[in-house]
Coordinates of C-alpha atoms (C1' of nucleotides) in Angstrom, one line a residue:
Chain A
X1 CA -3.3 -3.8 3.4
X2 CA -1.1 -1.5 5.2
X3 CA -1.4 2.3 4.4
X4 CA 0.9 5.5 6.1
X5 CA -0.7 4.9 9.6
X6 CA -0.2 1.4 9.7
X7 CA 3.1 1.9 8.5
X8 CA 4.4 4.5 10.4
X9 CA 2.7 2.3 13.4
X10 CA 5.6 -0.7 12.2
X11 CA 8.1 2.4 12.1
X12 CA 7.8 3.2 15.4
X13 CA 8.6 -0.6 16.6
X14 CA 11.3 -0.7 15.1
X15 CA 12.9 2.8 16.2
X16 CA 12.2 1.2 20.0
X17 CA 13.5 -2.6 18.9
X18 CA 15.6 -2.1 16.7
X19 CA 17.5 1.0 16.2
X20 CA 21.3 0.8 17.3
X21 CA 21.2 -2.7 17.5
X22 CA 24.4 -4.1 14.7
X23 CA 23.3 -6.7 12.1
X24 CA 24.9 -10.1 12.5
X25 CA 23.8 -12.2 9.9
X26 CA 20.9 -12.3 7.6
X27 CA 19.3 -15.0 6.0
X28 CA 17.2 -14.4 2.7
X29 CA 14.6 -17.1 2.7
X30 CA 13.0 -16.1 -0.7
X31 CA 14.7 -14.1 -3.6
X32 CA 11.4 -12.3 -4.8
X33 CA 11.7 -10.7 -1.2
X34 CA 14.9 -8.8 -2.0
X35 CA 14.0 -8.3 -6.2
X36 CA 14.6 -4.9 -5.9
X37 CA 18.0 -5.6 -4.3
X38 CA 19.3 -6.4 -7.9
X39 CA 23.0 -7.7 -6.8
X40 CA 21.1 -10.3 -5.5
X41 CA 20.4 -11.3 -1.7
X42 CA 23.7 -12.8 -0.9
X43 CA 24.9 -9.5 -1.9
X44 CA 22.1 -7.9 0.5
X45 CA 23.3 -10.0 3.1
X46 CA 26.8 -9.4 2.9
X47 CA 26.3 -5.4 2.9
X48 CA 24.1 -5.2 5.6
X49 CA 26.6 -7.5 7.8
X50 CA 28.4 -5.3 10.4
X51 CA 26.6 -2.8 10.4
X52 CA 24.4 -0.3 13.0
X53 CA 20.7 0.3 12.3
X54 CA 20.3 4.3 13.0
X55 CA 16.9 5.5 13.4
X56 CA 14.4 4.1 11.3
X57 CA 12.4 7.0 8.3
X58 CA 9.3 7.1 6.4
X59 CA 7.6 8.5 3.5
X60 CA 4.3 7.7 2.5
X61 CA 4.5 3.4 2.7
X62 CA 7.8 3.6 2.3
X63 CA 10.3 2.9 5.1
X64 CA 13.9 2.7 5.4
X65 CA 16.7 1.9 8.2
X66 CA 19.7 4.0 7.7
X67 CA 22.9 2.6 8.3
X68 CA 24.9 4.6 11.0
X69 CA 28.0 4.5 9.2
X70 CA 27.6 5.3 6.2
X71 CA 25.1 7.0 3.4
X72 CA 22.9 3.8 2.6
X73 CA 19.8 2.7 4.1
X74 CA 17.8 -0.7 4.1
X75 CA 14.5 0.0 2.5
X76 CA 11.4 -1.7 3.0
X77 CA 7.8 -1.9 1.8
X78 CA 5.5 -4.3 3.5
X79 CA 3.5 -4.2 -0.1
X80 CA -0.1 -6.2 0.8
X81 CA 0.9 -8.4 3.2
X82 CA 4.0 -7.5 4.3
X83 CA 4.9 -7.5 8.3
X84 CA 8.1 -6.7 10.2
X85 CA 8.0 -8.8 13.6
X86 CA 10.7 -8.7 16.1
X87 CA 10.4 -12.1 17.7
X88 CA 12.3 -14.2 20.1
X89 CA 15.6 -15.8 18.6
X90 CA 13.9 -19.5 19.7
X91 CA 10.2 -18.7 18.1
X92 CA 9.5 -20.8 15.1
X93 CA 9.4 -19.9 11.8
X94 CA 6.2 -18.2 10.0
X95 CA 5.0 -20.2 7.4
X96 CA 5.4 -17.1 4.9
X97 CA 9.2 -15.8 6.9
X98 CA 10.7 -14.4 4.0
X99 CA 14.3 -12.6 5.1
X100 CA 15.7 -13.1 9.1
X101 CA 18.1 -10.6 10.7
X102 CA 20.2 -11.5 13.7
X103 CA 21.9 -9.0 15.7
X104 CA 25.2 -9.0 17.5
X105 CA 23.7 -8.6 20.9
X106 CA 22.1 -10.5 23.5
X107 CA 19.2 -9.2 23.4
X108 CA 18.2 -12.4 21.9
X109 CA 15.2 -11.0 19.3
X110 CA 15.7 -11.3 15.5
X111 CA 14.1 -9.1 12.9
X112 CA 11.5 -10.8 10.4
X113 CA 10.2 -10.4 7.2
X114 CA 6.7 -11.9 6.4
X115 CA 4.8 -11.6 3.8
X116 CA 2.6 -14.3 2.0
X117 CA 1.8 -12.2 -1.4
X118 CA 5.7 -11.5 -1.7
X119 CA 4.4 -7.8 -2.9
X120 CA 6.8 -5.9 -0.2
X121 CA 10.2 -6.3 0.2
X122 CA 13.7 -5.0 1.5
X123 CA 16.7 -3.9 -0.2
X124 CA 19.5 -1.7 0.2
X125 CA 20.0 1.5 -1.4
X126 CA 22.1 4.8 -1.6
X127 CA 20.0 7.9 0.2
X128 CA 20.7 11.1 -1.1
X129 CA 21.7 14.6 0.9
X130 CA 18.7 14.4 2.6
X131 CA 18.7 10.9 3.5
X132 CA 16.5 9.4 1.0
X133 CA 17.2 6.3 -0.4
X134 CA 17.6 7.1 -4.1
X135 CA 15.2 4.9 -5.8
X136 CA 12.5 6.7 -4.1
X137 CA 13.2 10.1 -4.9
X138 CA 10.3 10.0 -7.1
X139 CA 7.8 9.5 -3.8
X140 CA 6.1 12.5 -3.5
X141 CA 6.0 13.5 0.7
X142 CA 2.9 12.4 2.5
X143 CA -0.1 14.8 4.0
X144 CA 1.5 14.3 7.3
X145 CA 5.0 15.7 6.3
X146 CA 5.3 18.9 7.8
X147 CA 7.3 19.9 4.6
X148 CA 4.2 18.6 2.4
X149 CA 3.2 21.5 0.0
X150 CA -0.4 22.6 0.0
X151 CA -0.6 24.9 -2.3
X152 CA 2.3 23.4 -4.8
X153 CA -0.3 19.8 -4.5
X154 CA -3.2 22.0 -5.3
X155 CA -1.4 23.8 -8.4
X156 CA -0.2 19.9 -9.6
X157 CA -3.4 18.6 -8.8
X158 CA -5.1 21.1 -11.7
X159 CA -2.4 20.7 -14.3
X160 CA -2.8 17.0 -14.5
X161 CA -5.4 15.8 -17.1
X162 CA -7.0 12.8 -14.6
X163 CA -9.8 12.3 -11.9
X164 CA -9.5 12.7 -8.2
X165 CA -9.2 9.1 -7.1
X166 CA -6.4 8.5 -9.5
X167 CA -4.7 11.4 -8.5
X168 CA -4.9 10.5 -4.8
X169 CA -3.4 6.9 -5.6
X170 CA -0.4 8.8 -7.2
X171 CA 2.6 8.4 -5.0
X172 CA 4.3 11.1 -7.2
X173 CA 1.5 13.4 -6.4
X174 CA 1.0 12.7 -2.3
X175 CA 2.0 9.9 -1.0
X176 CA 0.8 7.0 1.9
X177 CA -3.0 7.6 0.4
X178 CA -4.5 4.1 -0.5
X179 CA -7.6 2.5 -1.6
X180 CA -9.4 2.3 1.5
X181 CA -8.2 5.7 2.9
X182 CA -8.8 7.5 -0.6
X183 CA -12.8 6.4 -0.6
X184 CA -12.8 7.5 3.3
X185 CA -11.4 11.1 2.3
X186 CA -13.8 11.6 -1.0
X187 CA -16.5 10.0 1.3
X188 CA -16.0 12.9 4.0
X189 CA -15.5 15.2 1.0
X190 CA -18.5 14.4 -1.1
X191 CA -16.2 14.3 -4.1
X192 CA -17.2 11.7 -6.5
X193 CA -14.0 9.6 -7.4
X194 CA -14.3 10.2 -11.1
X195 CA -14.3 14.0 -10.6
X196 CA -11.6 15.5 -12.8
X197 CA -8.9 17.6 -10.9
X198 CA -8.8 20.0 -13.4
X199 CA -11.4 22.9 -12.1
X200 CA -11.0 22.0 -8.1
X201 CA -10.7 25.4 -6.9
X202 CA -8.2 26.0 -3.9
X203 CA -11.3 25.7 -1.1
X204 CA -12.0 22.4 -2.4
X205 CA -8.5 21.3 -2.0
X206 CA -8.0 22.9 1.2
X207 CA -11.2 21.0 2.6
X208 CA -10.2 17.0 0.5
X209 CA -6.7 17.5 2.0
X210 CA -8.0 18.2 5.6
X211 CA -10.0 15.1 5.5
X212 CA -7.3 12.9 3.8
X213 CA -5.2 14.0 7.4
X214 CA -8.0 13.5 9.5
X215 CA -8.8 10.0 7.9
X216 CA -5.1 8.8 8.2
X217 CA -4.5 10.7 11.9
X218 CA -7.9 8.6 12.9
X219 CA -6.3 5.4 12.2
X220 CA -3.1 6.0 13.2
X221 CA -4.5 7.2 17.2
X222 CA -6.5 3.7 16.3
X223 CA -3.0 2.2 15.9
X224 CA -3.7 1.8 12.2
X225 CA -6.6 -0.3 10.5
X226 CA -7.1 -3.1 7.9
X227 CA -9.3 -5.7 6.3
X228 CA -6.3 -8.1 5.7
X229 CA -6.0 -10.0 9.3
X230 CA -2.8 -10.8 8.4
X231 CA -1.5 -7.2 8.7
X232 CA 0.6 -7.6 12.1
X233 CA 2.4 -5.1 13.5
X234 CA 5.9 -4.9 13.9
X235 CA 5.3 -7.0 17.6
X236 CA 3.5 -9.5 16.2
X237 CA 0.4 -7.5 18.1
X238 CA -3.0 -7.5 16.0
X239 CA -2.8 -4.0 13.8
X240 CA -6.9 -4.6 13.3
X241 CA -8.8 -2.8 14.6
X242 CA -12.5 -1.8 14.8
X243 CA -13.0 1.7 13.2
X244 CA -15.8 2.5 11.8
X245 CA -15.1 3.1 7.8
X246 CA -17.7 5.4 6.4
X247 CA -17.3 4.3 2.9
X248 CA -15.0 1.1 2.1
X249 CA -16.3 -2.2 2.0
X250 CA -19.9 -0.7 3.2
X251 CA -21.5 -2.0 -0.3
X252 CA -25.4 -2.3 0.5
X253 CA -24.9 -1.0 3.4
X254 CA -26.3 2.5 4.6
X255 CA -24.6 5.9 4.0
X256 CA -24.5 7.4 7.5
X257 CA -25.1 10.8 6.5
X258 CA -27.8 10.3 4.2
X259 CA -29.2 6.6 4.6
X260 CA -28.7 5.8 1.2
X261 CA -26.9 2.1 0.2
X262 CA -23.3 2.6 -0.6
X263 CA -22.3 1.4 -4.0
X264 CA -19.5 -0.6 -5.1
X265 CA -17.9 0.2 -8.6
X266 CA -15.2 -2.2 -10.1
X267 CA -12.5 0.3 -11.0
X268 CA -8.8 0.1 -12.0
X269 CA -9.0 -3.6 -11.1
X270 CA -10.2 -2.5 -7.6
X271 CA -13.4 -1.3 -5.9
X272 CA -14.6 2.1 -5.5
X273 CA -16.6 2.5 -2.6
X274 CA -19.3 5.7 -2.7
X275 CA -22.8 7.1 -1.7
X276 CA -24.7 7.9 -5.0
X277 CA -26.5 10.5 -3.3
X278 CA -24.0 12.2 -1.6
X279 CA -21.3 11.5 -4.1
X280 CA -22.8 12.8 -7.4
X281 CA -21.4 11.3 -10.9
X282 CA -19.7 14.7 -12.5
X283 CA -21.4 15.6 -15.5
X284 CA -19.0 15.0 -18.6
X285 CA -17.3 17.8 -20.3
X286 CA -17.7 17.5 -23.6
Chain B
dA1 C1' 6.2 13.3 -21.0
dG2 C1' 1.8 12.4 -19.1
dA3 C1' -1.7 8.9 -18.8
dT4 C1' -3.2 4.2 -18.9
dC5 C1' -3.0 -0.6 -18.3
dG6 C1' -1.3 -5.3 -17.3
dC7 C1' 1.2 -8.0 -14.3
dC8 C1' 3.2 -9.8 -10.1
dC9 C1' 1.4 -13.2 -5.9
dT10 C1' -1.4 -16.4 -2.5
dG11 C1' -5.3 -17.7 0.0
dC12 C1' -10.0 -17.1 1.0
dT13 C1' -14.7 -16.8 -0.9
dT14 C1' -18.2 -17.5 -4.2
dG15 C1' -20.6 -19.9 -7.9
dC16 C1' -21.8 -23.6 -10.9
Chain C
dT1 C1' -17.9 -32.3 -3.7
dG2 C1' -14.7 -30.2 -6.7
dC3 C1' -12.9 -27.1 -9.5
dA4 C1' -12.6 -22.5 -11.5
dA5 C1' -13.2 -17.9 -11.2
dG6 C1' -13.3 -13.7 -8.5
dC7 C1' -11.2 -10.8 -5.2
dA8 C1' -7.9 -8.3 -2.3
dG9 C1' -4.3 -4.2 -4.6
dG10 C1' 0.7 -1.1 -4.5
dG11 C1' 4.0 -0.2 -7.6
dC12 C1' 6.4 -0.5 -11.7
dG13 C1' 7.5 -1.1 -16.4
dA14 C1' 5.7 -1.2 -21.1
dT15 C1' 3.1 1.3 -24.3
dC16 C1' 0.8 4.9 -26.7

DNA sequence: AGATCGCCCTGCTTGC
DNA sequence: TGCAAGCAGGGCGATC
């Protein structure tokens, strides 16, 4: 499942393959792929037609190509299985090709739209002033933002009434943190994930956010990680790779700071990876 | 309004 | 062997 690093790893493709390049045609091969497009995806089609891609943005798993002419970007999430490939006009089609983009050029490489959970998608929006597409003003900037708040995160973090893993999975809170890369950070942190945010002091912050940027600046240098094989980058080049995850998917398996098994909780309809040891339950506040 | 929960989706794995 | 259930899970809308 691709988080920030994987992400911005699919951003950067397509700043080198596709920025400046003019849309030609698009074909949309499956409507759930352009649901948030609500005219529809002739109507997506149509817009986009004409067109120059400028350089391609992102915010947390969010990314967007703005058009060069005018204040509107196309805005994509790759969801759980979503991939961006840039492929020769004459390759043949993925089983799970969802949207295809020609360009007028002769470059002869199209831009295409996979995904076989149909959770991602692209449609085309408004951006603001600042040039964010407007249905994603809520997304709160990501840890590797240079613009990202500390000490505003910190201040939110106490005057919400929930635990640390929720809070981390909050897109309105920080953004581009997932499941696996939230269990890495409280992990590194020896936070339990049901901590309440309520009395972190600022140290504690400081220390949760340091790791959250190490975790995600490991995998990006690693070109970006993930369990699901099908996560492709935006080449069609393997994103997999080998890191080492400390906590995630480890069930059984040895903590390797203290040797005890890591445990797997079911939680919010997902898994919470954690070492019981060095991950202590917080005592209830009655 | 903040917090919580169910749902969307497909393919692989597990269990009876 | 065959079928069903479980699992992966980000984001959003409904609900309280």
């Amino acid at each position: 499942m691709p988080e920030l690093p994987e992400v911005e790893v699919v951003r950067r493709g397509l700043e080198r393959w596709v920025s400046g390049r003019i849309v030609a045609d698009v074909q949309v091969l499956h409507p759930r792929a352009v649901r948030r497009h609500i005219a529809g995806g002739e109507d997506f089609g149509a817009r986009l037609k004409g067109h120059r891609i400028g350089l391609p943005q992102r915010r947390g798993k969010y990314l967007w190509l703005p058009l060069a002419d005018q204040p509107s970007a196309v805005l994509a999430h790759l969801g759980m299985s979503g991939q961006l490939l840039v492929q020769p006009e004459d390759a043949p089609d993925e089983k799970h090709l969802r949207i295809r983009v020609r360009f007028d050029d002769t470059l002869n490489t199209e831009l295409r739209f996979v995904d076989q959970r149909t959770f991602g998608g692209l449609s085309l929006h408004t951006t603001t002033p600042e040039g964010l597409p407007d249905v994603i003003a809520h997304i709160a900037r990501d840890p590797l933002d240079p613009q990202f708040d500390d000490a505003a995160f910190h201040e939110a973090l106490r005057r919400r009434r929930t635990t640390i893993k929720r809070a981390l999975l909050d897109q309105s809170l920080i953004s581009g943190v997932g499941n696996i890369y939230a269990d890495e950070a409280l992990w590194r942190s020896r936070l339990h994930y049901e901590r309440p945010t309520t009395g972190f002091t600022r140290p504690r912050t400081a220390e949760l956010l340091g790791h959250v940027r190490d975790v995600l600046y490991e995998a990006l240098t690693a070109g970006g990680t993930s369990f699901d094989s099908l996560y492709v980058n935006v080449n069609g080049e393997s994103g997999y790779f080998d890191r080492s995850l400390d906590a995630y998917g480890r069930e059984g398996e040895p903590c390797r700071r203290c040797g005890t098994a890591i445990r797997r909780r079911p939680w919010m309809n997902r898994s919470s990876y954690f070492c019981p040891r060095c991950q202590r339950v917080p005592r209830v506040a009655s």
